[in-house]
Amino acid sequence: ATQFRSSLDDRDQMLLQAAEPLRLDPPDFDAVATNLRGVVQRFPEDAEVTFFLGGALAAGGHTSEALEATEQAVTVDPQFAGAVWFLTAIYLPEGSDDLGLQAANRCLAISPSAASCLRQRADIRSVAGQCAEAEADAQRMTVVEPNGGRSYLSLALAIASRGAPPESVRGPLEKWRALEIAIDPSRADRASNLVELAMSSLTGDLAAAALAAGELERLRSSEMSLVTHAQPVLAQIVFLEEQGLTARALSTAEAFERRVSGWAADAPDPVRHYLLYARHHAGRLTDAQFRQARDAFVHEAQQIGPPRLASLTKLATYVGYAETRDEVADSIEALPEPLPPSPFLSQIGRLY
């Protein structure tokens, strides 16, 4: 676009100039939003420009302003399916599932084949326990996007959620595996491993699931992202814990800890989060040491995430592995007002 600037009209030239701060490292979304406000003033009846403003505000963590701008875009153009979909994306992290479902339905009324809106609605219905409806949406996704792997993963999850026979879940998982290999044959081992990991988890073969999770981490050995390695290791830890193999779970976490420095720390280390609590439960951290280490972890995690999520970051850290009376009391005390979005409520219910 920069190369062909001279061929752009005034509107597009202003949009291009407004987006310049995206080239910074890191991108300055607040500066982009400030620039876009000027474009909106120039073109107040242009729904797309207002939609872009909403996106910049959301990326900068200004959720309420992003919602206001996106709603304005929909007011200007009620048939703007992309803006209606974005309303759903804003509502869900805030726990507004009912509004999110309304927006997803509205998006599909505008564009029945909008896969993004269909996917959002399926996710909302799944979280709400509307398993039959979620499965119907997932089935429809496989028609709208027959070569889209995520559609078959959603279908497998929906089928599993209603307690169907495991082999009926394997079908869509195998379809996903075939699509992954068709895209890139080098993905074959990872795709097969993930299918076996999912099936072992579903059938309750925790020993096989733990082995599959360990193999997945090995298959990712060339990756440099800490999170990419931490995810399968954490899954392995969970499967070991579920078998009552607490000592092995702790040993697995500590082995991971010794390798962490070789990867890029692109997010808070979830295995370190587990270790804080596991060492406390094993009596290897005093209460004072535990609280100091936990607060340090919370502080680091809050520096990475948007400020508006600071209280939820603290709550998630406190709730995650709480078991002792004092840990539970700390978690309840950390509850923000108003109550957090629905994904956190099941964890809080576990504490009670």
Coordinates of C-alpha atoms in Angstrom, one line a residue:
A1 CA 0.0 0.0 0.0
T2 CA 2.9 2.4 0.8
Q3 CA 4.4 1.8 -2.7
F4 CA 1.1 2.8 -4.4
R5 CA 0.2 5.7 -2.0
S6 CA -0.1 8.1 -4.9
S7 CA -2.9 6.0 -6.4
L8 CA -5.0 6.0 -3.2
D9 CA -7.9 8.3 -2.6
D10 CA -7.9 10.7 0.4
R11 CA -9.7 8.3 2.6
D12 CA -7.2 5.4 2.0
Q13 CA -4.2 7.7 2.3
M14 CA -5.5 8.9 5.7
L15 CA -6.0 5.3 6.8
L16 CA -2.5 4.3 5.6
Q17 CA -1.0 7.3 7.5
A18 CA -3.0 6.4 10.6
A19 CA -1.6 2.9 10.6
E20 CA 2.0 4.0 10.6
P21 CA 2.6 3.3 14.3
L22 CA 1.8 -0.4 13.6
R23 CA 5.3 -0.6 12.1
L24 CA 6.9 0.2 15.5
D25 CA 8.3 -2.6 17.7
P26 CA 6.1 -3.0 19.7
P27 CA 3.2 -1.5 17.7
D28 CA 1.7 1.6 19.3
F29 CA -2.1 0.9 19.2
D30 CA -2.9 4.0 21.2
A31 CA -1.3 6.2 18.6
V32 CA -3.1 4.3 15.8
A33 CA -6.4 4.9 17.7
T34 CA -5.6 8.6 18.1
N35 CA -4.9 8.9 14.3
L36 CA -8.0 7.0 13.4
R37 CA -10.2 9.3 15.4
G38 CA -9.2 12.0 13.0
V39 CA -10.2 9.8 10.1
V40 CA -13.6 9.1 11.7
Q41 CA -14.2 12.8 12.1
R42 CA -13.5 13.3 8.4
F43 CA -15.6 10.3 7.3
P44 CA -18.3 9.9 10.1
E45 CA -20.6 7.8 7.9
D46 CA -17.9 5.4 6.9
A47 CA -18.6 2.2 8.9
E48 CA -15.4 0.6 8.0
V49 CA -13.3 3.5 9.3
T50 CA -15.1 3.4 12.6
F51 CA -14.7 -0.4 12.7
F52 CA -10.9 0.1 12.3
L53 CA -11.0 2.5 15.3
G54 CA -12.7 -0.2 17.4
G55 CA -10.1 -2.7 16.5
A56 CA -7.2 -0.4 17.4
L57 CA -8.9 0.5 20.7
A58 CA -9.5 -3.2 21.5
A59 CA -5.8 -4.0 20.7
G60 CA -4.8 -1.3 23.1
G61 CA -6.9 -2.8 25.9
H62 CA -9.6 -0.1 25.8
T63 CA -12.6 -2.4 25.8
S64 CA -15.4 0.0 26.6
E65 CA -14.3 2.5 24.0
A66 CA -13.8 -0.4 21.4
L67 CA -17.3 -1.6 22.1
E68 CA -18.7 1.9 21.6
A69 CA -16.9 2.4 18.3
T70 CA -17.9 -1.0 17.0
E71 CA -21.5 -0.5 17.9
Q72 CA -21.3 2.9 16.1
A73 CA -20.0 1.1 13.0
V74 CA -23.0 -1.3 13.1
T75 CA -25.4 1.6 13.6
V76 CA -23.9 3.2 10.5
D77 CA -24.1 0.0 8.5
P78 CA -26.4 -2.6 10.1
Q79 CA -25.4 -5.2 7.4
F80 CA -21.7 -5.0 8.2
A81 CA -21.2 -8.6 9.2
G82 CA -17.5 -8.1 10.1
A83 CA -18.3 -5.5 12.7
V84 CA -21.2 -7.6 14.2
W85 CA -18.7 -10.5 14.5
F86 CA -16.2 -8.2 16.3
L87 CA -18.9 -7.3 18.8
T88 CA -19.1 -11.0 19.7
A89 CA -15.3 -11.1 20.1
I90 CA -15.5 -8.1 22.5
Y91 CA -18.4 -9.4 24.5
L92 CA -17.0 -12.9 25.2
P93 CA -13.9 -12.1 27.2
E94 CA -16.0 -9.7 29.3
G95 CA -18.3 -12.6 30.2
S96 CA -21.3 -11.2 28.2
D97 CA -22.2 -14.5 26.7
D98 CA -25.9 -13.6 26.1
L99 CA -24.9 -10.5 24.2
G100 CA -22.2 -12.5 22.4
L101 CA -24.8 -15.1 21.3
Q102 CA -27.1 -12.3 20.1
A103 CA -24.3 -10.8 18.0
A104 CA -23.3 -14.2 16.6
N105 CA -27.0 -14.9 15.6
R106 CA -27.2 -11.4 14.0
C107 CA -24.0 -12.0 12.1
L108 CA -25.3 -15.3 10.7
A109 CA -28.6 -13.7 9.8
I110 CA -26.6 -11.2 7.7
S111 CA -24.2 -13.8 6.3
P112 CA -25.3 -17.4 6.8
S113 CA -21.9 -18.8 5.6
A114 CA -19.8 -16.6 7.9
A115 CA -17.5 -19.2 9.4
S116 CA -16.1 -16.9 12.1
C117 CA -19.6 -16.1 13.4
L118 CA -20.6 -19.8 13.3
R119 CA -17.4 -20.7 15.2
Q120 CA -18.1 -18.1 17.8
R121 CA -21.7 -19.3 18.3
A122 CA -20.5 -22.9 18.6
D123 CA -18.0 -21.9 21.3
I124 CA -20.6 -19.9 23.2
R125 CA -23.1 -22.8 23.1
S126 CA -20.4 -25.2 24.2
V127 CA -19.5 -23.1 27.3
A128 CA -23.2 -22.7 28.1
G129 CA -23.7 -26.5 28.1
Q130 CA -25.9 -26.4 24.9
C131 CA -24.2 -29.5 23.6
A132 CA -26.7 -30.5 20.9
E133 CA -26.8 -26.9 19.5
A134 CA -23.0 -26.7 19.6
E135 CA -22.7 -30.0 17.7
A136 CA -25.2 -28.7 15.1
D137 CA -23.1 -25.6 14.5
A138 CA -19.9 -27.7 14.3
Q139 CA -21.6 -30.0 11.7
R140 CA -22.5 -26.9 9.7
M141 CA -19.0 -25.6 9.9
T142 CA -17.7 -28.7 8.2
V143 CA -20.0 -27.9 5.3
V144 CA -19.1 -24.2 5.2
E145 CA -15.4 -25.0 5.6
P146 CA -14.9 -28.6 4.4
N147 CA -11.1 -28.1 4.3
G148 CA -10.9 -26.2 7.6
G149 CA -9.2 -28.3 10.3
R150 CA -10.7 -26.3 13.1
S151 CA -14.2 -27.3 12.0
Y152 CA -13.5 -30.9 12.6
L153 CA -11.8 -30.2 16.0
S154 CA -14.9 -28.3 17.1
L155 CA -17.1 -31.2 15.9
A156 CA -15.0 -33.8 17.8
L157 CA -15.2 -31.7 21.0
A158 CA -19.0 -31.3 20.6
I159 CA -19.5 -35.0 20.0
A160 CA -17.3 -35.9 23.0
S161 CA -19.2 -33.4 25.2
R162 CA -22.5 -35.3 24.9
G163 CA -20.9 -38.6 25.9
A164 CA -20.9 -40.3 22.5
P165 CA -18.8 -43.5 21.9
P166 CA -15.1 -42.7 21.6
E167 CA -14.9 -44.0 18.1
S168 CA -17.4 -41.4 16.9
V169 CA -15.0 -38.8 18.2
R170 CA -12.1 -40.3 16.4
G171 CA -13.7 -39.8 13.0
P172 CA -13.5 -36.0 12.9
L173 CA -10.1 -36.1 14.6
E174 CA -8.8 -38.3 11.9
K175 CA -10.3 -36.0 9.3
W176 CA -8.4 -33.1 11.0
R177 CA -5.2 -35.2 10.9
A178 CA -5.5 -35.8 7.2
L179 CA -6.1 -32.2 6.5
E180 CA -3.0 -31.2 8.5
I181 CA -0.8 -33.7 6.6
A182 CA -2.3 -32.5 3.3
I183 CA -1.2 -29.0 4.1
D184 CA 2.3 -30.0 5.3
P185 CA 3.5 -33.7 5.3
S186 CA 6.0 -32.7 8.0
R187 CA 3.1 -32.3 10.4
A188 CA 2.3 -36.0 10.3
D189 CA 3.9 -37.1 13.5
R190 CA 2.6 -34.2 15.5
A191 CA -0.9 -34.6 14.1
S192 CA -1.0 -38.3 14.9
N193 CA 0.3 -37.6 18.4
L194 CA -2.4 -35.1 19.1
V195 CA -5.1 -37.5 18.0
E196 CA -3.8 -40.2 20.3
L197 CA -3.4 -37.7 23.1
A198 CA -7.0 -36.6 22.7
M199 CA -8.3 -40.2 22.5
S200 CA -6.3 -41.3 25.5
S201 CA -7.7 -38.4 27.5
L202 CA -11.3 -39.2 26.4
T203 CA -11.1 -42.9 27.3
G204 CA -9.4 -42.2 30.6
D205 CA -6.2 -43.9 29.8
L206 CA -4.2 -41.4 31.8
A207 CA -0.9 -43.3 31.6
A208 CA -1.1 -43.3 27.8
A209 CA -2.1 -39.7 27.8
A210 CA 0.9 -38.7 29.9
L211 CA 3.2 -40.6 27.6
A212 CA 1.6 -38.9 24.5
A213 CA 2.0 -35.5 26.2
G214 CA 5.7 -36.2 26.8
E215 CA 6.1 -37.3 23.2
L216 CA 4.5 -34.1 21.9
E217 CA 7.0 -32.0 23.8
R218 CA 9.8 -34.0 22.2
L219 CA 8.3 -33.4 18.8
R220 CA 8.4 -29.7 19.5
S221 CA 12.1 -29.8 20.5
S222 CA 13.1 -27.5 17.7
E223 CA 10.7 -24.7 18.8
M224 CA 12.1 -21.7 20.7
S225 CA 8.9 -20.6 22.4
L226 CA 8.6 -21.3 26.1
V227 CA 4.8 -21.7 25.9
T228 CA 5.1 -24.2 23.0
H229 CA 7.1 -26.5 25.3
A230 CA 5.2 -25.7 28.5
Q231 CA 1.8 -26.7 27.1
P232 CA 2.5 -30.4 26.6
V233 CA 4.6 -30.6 29.8
L234 CA 1.8 -29.1 31.8
A235 CA -0.6 -31.6 30.3
Q236 CA 1.8 -34.4 31.3
I237 CA 1.8 -33.0 34.8
V238 CA -2.0 -33.0 35.0
F239 CA -2.2 -36.6 33.8
L240 CA 0.4 -37.7 36.4
E241 CA -1.4 -35.8 39.2
E242 CA -4.7 -37.4 38.2
Q243 CA -3.1 -40.8 38.6
G244 CA -1.9 -39.8 42.1
L245 CA 1.8 -39.7 40.9
T246 CA 2.5 -36.4 42.6
A247 CA 6.2 -37.0 43.1
R248 CA 6.6 -37.8 39.4
A249 CA 4.6 -34.7 38.4
L250 CA 6.8 -32.5 40.5
S251 CA 10.0 -34.2 39.1
T252 CA 8.7 -33.6 35.6
A253 CA 8.1 -29.9 36.3
E254 CA 11.5 -29.5 37.9
A255 CA 13.2 -31.1 34.9
F256 CA 11.3 -28.6 32.7
E257 CA 12.4 -25.8 34.9
R258 CA 16.1 -26.7 34.3
R259 CA 15.6 -26.2 30.5
V260 CA 13.6 -23.0 30.5
S261 CA 16.4 -20.6 30.0
G262 CA 17.0 -22.0 26.5
W263 CA 13.7 -20.7 25.2
A264 CA 12.1 -17.3 24.5
A265 CA 10.0 -16.3 27.5
D266 CA 7.0 -15.2 25.4
A267 CA 4.4 -15.5 28.2
P268 CA 4.3 -16.3 32.0
D269 CA 5.6 -19.9 32.5
P270 CA 2.5 -22.0 33.4
V271 CA 4.8 -24.8 34.7
R272 CA 6.5 -22.4 37.1
H273 CA 3.0 -21.5 38.3
Y274 CA 2.4 -25.2 39.1
L275 CA 5.7 -25.5 40.8
L276 CA 5.0 -22.7 43.3
Y277 CA 2.0 -24.6 44.6
A278 CA 3.5 -28.1 44.3
R279 CA 6.6 -27.1 46.3
H280 CA 4.3 -25.4 48.9
H281 CA 2.2 -28.6 49.2
A282 CA 5.3 -30.7 49.5
G283 CA 6.6 -28.5 52.4
R284 CA 9.5 -27.3 50.4
L285 CA 8.4 -23.7 50.6
T286 CA 7.3 -22.0 53.8
D287 CA 4.0 -20.0 53.8
A288 CA 6.1 -16.7 53.6
Q289 CA 8.3 -18.0 50.8
F290 CA 5.3 -19.2 48.9
R291 CA 3.4 -15.9 49.1
Q292 CA 6.5 -13.9 48.1
A293 CA 7.1 -16.2 45.1
R294 CA 3.4 -16.1 44.1
D295 CA 3.2 -12.3 44.3
A296 CA 6.3 -12.1 42.2
F297 CA 4.7 -14.4 39.6
V298 CA 1.5 -12.3 39.6
H299 CA 3.5 -9.1 39.1
E300 CA 5.4 -10.5 36.1
A301 CA 2.2 -11.8 34.5
Q302 CA 0.4 -8.5 35.0
Q303 CA 3.2 -6.7 33.2
I304 CA 2.7 -8.8 30.1
G305 CA -1.1 -8.6 30.0
P306 CA -3.3 -5.5 29.5
P307 CA -3.9 -3.4 32.7
R308 CA -7.7 -4.0 32.6
L309 CA -7.1 -7.8 33.2
A310 CA -4.7 -7.3 36.2
S311 CA -7.3 -8.4 38.8
L312 CA -8.2 -11.5 36.7
T313 CA -4.6 -12.4 36.3
K314 CA -4.1 -12.3 40.0
L315 CA -7.3 -14.4 40.5
A316 CA -6.3 -17.0 38.0
T317 CA -2.9 -17.3 39.6
Y318 CA -4.4 -17.7 43.1
V319 CA -7.2 -20.1 42.1
G320 CA -5.3 -22.4 39.7
Y321 CA -3.8 -24.9 42.1
A322 CA -5.2 -23.8 45.5
E323 CA -5.7 -26.7 47.9
T324 CA -4.9 -25.7 51.4
R325 CA -7.2 -23.7 53.6
D326 CA -5.0 -20.6 53.4
E327 CA -4.6 -20.8 49.7
V328 CA -8.4 -21.0 49.2
A329 CA -8.9 -18.1 51.6
D330 CA -6.4 -16.0 49.6
S331 CA -8.2 -16.9 46.4
I332 CA -11.6 -15.9 47.7
E333 CA -10.2 -12.7 49.1
A334 CA -8.8 -12.0 45.6
L335 CA -12.2 -12.1 44.0
P336 CA -12.8 -8.8 42.1
E337 CA -16.0 -6.8 42.0
P338 CA -18.0 -7.4 39.9
L339 CA -17.5 -11.1 39.6
P340 CA -15.2 -12.2 36.7
P341 CA -16.4 -13.7 33.4
S342 CA -17.9 -17.1 33.4
P343 CA -14.7 -19.2 32.5
F344 CA -13.4 -18.3 36.0
L345 CA -16.5 -19.2 37.9
S346 CA -16.1 -22.9 37.5
Q347 CA -12.7 -22.6 39.2
I348 CA -14.1 -20.5 42.0
G349 CA -16.9 -23.1 42.4
R350 CA -14.2 -25.8 42.8
L351 CA -12.7 -23.9 45.7
Y352 CA -16.0 -23.7 47.5

